Short mmCIF file of C-alpha atoms in Angstrom, two decimals:
data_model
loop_
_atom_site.label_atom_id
_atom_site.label_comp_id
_atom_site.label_asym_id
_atom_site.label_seq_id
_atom_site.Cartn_x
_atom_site.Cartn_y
_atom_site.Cartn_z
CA UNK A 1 -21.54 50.36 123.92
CA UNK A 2 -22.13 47.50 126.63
CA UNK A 3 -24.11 44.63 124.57
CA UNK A 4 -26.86 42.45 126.41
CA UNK A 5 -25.60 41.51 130.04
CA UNK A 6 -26.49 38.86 131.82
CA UNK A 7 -25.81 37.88 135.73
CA UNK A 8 -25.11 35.93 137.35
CA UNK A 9 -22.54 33.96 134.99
CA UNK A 10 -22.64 30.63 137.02
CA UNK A 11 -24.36 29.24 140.15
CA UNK A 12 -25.52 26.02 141.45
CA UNK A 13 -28.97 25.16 142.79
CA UNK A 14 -30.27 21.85 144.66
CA UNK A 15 -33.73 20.19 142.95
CA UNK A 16 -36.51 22.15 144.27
CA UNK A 17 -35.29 25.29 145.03
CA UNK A 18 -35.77 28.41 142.77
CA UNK A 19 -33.39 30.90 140.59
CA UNK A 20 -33.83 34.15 139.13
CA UNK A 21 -31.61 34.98 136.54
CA UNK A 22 -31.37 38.56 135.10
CA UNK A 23 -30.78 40.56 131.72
CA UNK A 24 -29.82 43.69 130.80
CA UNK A 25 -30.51 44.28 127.19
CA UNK A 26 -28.46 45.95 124.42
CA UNK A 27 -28.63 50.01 124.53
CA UNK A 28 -31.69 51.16 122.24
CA UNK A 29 -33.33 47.47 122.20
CA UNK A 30 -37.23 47.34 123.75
CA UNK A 31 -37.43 43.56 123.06
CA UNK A 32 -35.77 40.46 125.58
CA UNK A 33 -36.07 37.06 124.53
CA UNK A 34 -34.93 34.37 126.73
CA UNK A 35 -33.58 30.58 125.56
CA UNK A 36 -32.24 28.18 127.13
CA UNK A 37 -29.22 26.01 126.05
CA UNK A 38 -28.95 22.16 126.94
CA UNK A 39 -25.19 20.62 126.82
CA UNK A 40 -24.65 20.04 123.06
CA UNK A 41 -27.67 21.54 121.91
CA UNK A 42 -29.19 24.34 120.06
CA UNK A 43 -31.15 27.35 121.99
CA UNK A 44 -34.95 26.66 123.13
CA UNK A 45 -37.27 29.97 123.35
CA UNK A 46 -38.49 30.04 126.33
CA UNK A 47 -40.62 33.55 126.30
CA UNK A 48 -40.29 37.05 124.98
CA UNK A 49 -41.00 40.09 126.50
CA UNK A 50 -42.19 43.35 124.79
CA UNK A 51 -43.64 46.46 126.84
CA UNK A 52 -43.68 44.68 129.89
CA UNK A 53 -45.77 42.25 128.79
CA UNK A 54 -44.87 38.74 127.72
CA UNK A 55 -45.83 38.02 123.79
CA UNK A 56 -44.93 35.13 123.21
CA UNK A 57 -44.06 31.69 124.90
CA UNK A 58 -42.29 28.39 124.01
CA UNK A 59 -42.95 25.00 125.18
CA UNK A 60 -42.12 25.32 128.84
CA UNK A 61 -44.13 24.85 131.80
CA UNK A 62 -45.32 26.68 134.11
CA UNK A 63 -42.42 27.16 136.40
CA UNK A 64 -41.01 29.26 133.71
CA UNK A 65 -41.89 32.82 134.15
CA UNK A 66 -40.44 36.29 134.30
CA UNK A 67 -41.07 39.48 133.79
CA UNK A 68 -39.77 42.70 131.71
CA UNK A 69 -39.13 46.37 133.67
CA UNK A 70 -39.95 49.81 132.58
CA UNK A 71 -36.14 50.23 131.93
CA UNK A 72 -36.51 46.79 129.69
CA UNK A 73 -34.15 44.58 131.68
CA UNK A 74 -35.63 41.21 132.55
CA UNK A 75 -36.03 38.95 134.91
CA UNK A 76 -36.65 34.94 134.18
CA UNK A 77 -37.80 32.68 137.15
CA UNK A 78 -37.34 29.06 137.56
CA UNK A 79 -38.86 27.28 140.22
CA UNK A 80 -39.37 23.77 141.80
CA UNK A 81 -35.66 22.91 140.09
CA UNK A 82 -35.24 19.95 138.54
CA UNK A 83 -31.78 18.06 137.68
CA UNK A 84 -33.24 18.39 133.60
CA UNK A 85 -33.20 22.49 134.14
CA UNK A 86 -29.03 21.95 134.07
CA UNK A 87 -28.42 24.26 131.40
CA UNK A 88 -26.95 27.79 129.48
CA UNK A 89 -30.09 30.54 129.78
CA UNK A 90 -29.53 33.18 127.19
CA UNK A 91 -30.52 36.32 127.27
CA UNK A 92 -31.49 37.98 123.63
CA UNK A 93 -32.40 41.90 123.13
CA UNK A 94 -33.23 43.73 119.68
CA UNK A 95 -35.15 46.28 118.76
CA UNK A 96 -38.56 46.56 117.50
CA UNK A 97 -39.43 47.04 113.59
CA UNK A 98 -37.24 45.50 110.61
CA UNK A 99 -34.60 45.23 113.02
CA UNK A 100 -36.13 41.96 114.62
CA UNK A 101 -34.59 39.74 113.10
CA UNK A 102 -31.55 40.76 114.46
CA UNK A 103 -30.90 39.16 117.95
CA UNK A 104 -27.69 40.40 120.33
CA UNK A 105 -27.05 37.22 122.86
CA UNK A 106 -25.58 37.61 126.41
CA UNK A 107 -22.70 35.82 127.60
CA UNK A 108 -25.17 33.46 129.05
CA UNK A 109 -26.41 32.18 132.98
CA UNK A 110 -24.99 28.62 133.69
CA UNK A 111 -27.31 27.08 135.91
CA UNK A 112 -26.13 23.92 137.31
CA UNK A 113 -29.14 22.11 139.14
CA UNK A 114 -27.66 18.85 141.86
CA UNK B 1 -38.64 14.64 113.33
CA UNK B 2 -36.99 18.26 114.44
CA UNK B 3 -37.87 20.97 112.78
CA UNK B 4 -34.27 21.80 112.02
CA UNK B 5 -31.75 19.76 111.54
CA UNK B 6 -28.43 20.18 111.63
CA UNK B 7 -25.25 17.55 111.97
CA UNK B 8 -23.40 18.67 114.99
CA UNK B 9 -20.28 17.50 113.41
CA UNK B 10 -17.27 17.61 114.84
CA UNK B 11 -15.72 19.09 111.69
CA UNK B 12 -12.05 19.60 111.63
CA UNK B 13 -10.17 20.94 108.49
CA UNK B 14 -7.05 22.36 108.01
CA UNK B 15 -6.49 26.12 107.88
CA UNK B 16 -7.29 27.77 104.45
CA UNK B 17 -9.75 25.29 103.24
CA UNK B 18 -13.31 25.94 102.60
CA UNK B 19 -15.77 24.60 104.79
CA UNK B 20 -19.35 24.21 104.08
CA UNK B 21 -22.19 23.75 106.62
CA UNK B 22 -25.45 22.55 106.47
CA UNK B 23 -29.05 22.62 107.92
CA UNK B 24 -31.93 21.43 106.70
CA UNK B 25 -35.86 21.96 108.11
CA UNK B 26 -38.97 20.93 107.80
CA UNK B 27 -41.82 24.17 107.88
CA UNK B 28 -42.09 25.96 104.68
CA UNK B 29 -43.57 29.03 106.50
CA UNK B 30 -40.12 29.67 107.46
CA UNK B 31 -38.97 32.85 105.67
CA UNK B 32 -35.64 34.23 107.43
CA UNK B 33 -32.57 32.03 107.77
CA UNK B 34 -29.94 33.04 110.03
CA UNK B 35 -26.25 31.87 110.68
CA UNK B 36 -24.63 32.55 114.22
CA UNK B 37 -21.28 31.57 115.82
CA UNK B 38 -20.84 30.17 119.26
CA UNK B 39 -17.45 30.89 120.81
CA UNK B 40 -16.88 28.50 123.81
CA UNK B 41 -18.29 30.24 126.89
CA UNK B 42 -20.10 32.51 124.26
CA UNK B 43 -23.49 33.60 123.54
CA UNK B 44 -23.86 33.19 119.56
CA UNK B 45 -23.16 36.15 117.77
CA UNK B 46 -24.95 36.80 114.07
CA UNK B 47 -22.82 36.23 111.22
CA UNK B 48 -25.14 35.62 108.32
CA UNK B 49 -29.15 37.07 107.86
CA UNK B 50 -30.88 35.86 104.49
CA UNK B 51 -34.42 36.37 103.74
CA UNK B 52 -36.34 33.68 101.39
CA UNK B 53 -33.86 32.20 98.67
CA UNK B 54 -30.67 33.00 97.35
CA UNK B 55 -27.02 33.87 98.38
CA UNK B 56 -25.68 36.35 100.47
CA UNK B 57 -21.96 37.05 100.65
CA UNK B 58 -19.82 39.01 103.36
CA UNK B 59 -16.46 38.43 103.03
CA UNK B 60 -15.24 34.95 103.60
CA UNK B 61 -18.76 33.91 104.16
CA UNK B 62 -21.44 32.85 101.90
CA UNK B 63 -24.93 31.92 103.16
CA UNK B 64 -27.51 29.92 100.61
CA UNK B 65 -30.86 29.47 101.09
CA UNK B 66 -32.77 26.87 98.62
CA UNK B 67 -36.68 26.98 99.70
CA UNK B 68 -37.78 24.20 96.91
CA UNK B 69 -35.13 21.87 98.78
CA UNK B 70 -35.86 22.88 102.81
CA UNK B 71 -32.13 23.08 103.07
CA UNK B 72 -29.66 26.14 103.72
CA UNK B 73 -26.02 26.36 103.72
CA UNK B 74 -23.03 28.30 105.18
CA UNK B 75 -19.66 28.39 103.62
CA UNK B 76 -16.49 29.77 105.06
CA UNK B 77 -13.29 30.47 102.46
CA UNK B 78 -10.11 30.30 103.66
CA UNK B 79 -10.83 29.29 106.81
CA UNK B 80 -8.80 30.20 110.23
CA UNK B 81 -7.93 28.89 113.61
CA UNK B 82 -10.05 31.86 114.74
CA UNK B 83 -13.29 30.03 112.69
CA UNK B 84 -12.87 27.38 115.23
CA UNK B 85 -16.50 27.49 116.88
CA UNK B 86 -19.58 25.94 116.90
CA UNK B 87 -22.37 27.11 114.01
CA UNK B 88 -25.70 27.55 114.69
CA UNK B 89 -28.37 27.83 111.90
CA UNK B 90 -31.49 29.55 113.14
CA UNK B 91 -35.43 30.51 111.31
CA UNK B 92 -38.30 31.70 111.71
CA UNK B 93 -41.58 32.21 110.10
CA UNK B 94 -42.76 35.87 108.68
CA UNK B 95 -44.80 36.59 111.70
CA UNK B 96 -44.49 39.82 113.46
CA UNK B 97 -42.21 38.44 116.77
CA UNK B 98 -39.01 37.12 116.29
CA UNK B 99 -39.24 33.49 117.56
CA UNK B 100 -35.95 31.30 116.46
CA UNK B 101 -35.90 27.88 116.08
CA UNK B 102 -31.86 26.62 115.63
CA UNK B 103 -30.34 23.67 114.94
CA UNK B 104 -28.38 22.03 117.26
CA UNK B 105 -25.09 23.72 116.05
CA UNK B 106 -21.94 22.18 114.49
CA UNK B 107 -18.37 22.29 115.89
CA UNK B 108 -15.45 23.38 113.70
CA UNK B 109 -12.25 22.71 114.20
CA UNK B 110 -9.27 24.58 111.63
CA UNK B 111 -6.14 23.59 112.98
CA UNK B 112 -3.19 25.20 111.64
#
């Protein structure tokens, strides 16, 4: 059973330009958080999507968004790079219900911003 | 202040002692208390999932949670070279989505 995956692993992106980074959740999980992971520190939510819709959002700006598919993979969008968006974007699934609480992680996006 | 905080170490202990981890936070509405490992080029995995107070135990882990003191715990018996990670502690209120707030982790070392 193939867990949450995430692509791509690593890539590198020049202040100003954009990245979309992409999830594939856990089989049987409706639910994709996404956090992101400064050097030496804890995740950050960023948003969560549910039903193609996102629920709920942590404090990130605008240039933050992304958006959930019928088949529940996800997409999240930065754009307008800066050097301070240098960091590990993780991809969370789980399912709906008293299983919530229970969050499978990707592998992880390392986005590297010159 | 963080809402959680956690010492981000590095910890290093020799192989087969016990190791004990902390976090402590800062909302009371927080009601689940979670404990996840962070392999080096890793997302965390879950190790540990307490609700309110109490212990927990699942083999050579035990998780506490103390409410009344804002302050949660991890401890690893007989620990291994293969504990060698960093530990995240991560909460979250009782509301219906699953936001988690973590601490910034803490990096243990067993050496053999």
């Amino acid at each position: 059973d193939a867990g949450v995956t995430q692509s791509p692993t690593h890539l590198i992106k020049t202040r100003g330009q954009q990245v979309t980074l992409r999830c594939s959740p856990k089989s049987g999980h409706d639910t994709v958080s996404w956090y992101q992971q400064a050097l030496g520190q804890g995740p950050q939510f960023i948003f969560q999507y549910y039903e193609e819709e996102e629920r709920q959002r942590g404090n990130f700006p605008d240039r933050f968004s992304g958006h959930q598919f019928p088949n529940y993979s996800s997409e999240l969008n930065v754009n307008a790079l800066l050097l301070g968006d240098s960091a590990l974007y993780l991809c969370a699934s789980s399912p709906q219900g008293l299983g919530a609480n229970v969050l499978t992680f990707g592998a992880g996006s390392r986005l590297t911003v010159l | 202040q963080k809402e959680v905080e956690q010492d981000p170490g590095p910890l290093s202990v020799p192989e087969g002692a016990i190791v004990s981890l902390n976090c402590t936070y800062s909302n009371s509405a927080f009601q689940y208390f979670m404990w996840y490992r962070q392999y080096s080029r890793k997302g965390p995995e879950l190790l540990m999932y307490t609700y309110s107070s109490g212990n927990k135990e699942d083999g050579r882990f035990t998780a506490q949670v103390d409410k009344s003191s804002k302050y949660i715990s991890l401890f690893i018996r007989d620990s291994q070279p293969s504990d060698s990670a960093t530990y995240l502690c991560a909460m979250r209120g009782s509301g219906g989505y699953n936001k988690l707030i973590f601490g910034a982790g803490t990096r243990l070392a067993v050496h053999p």
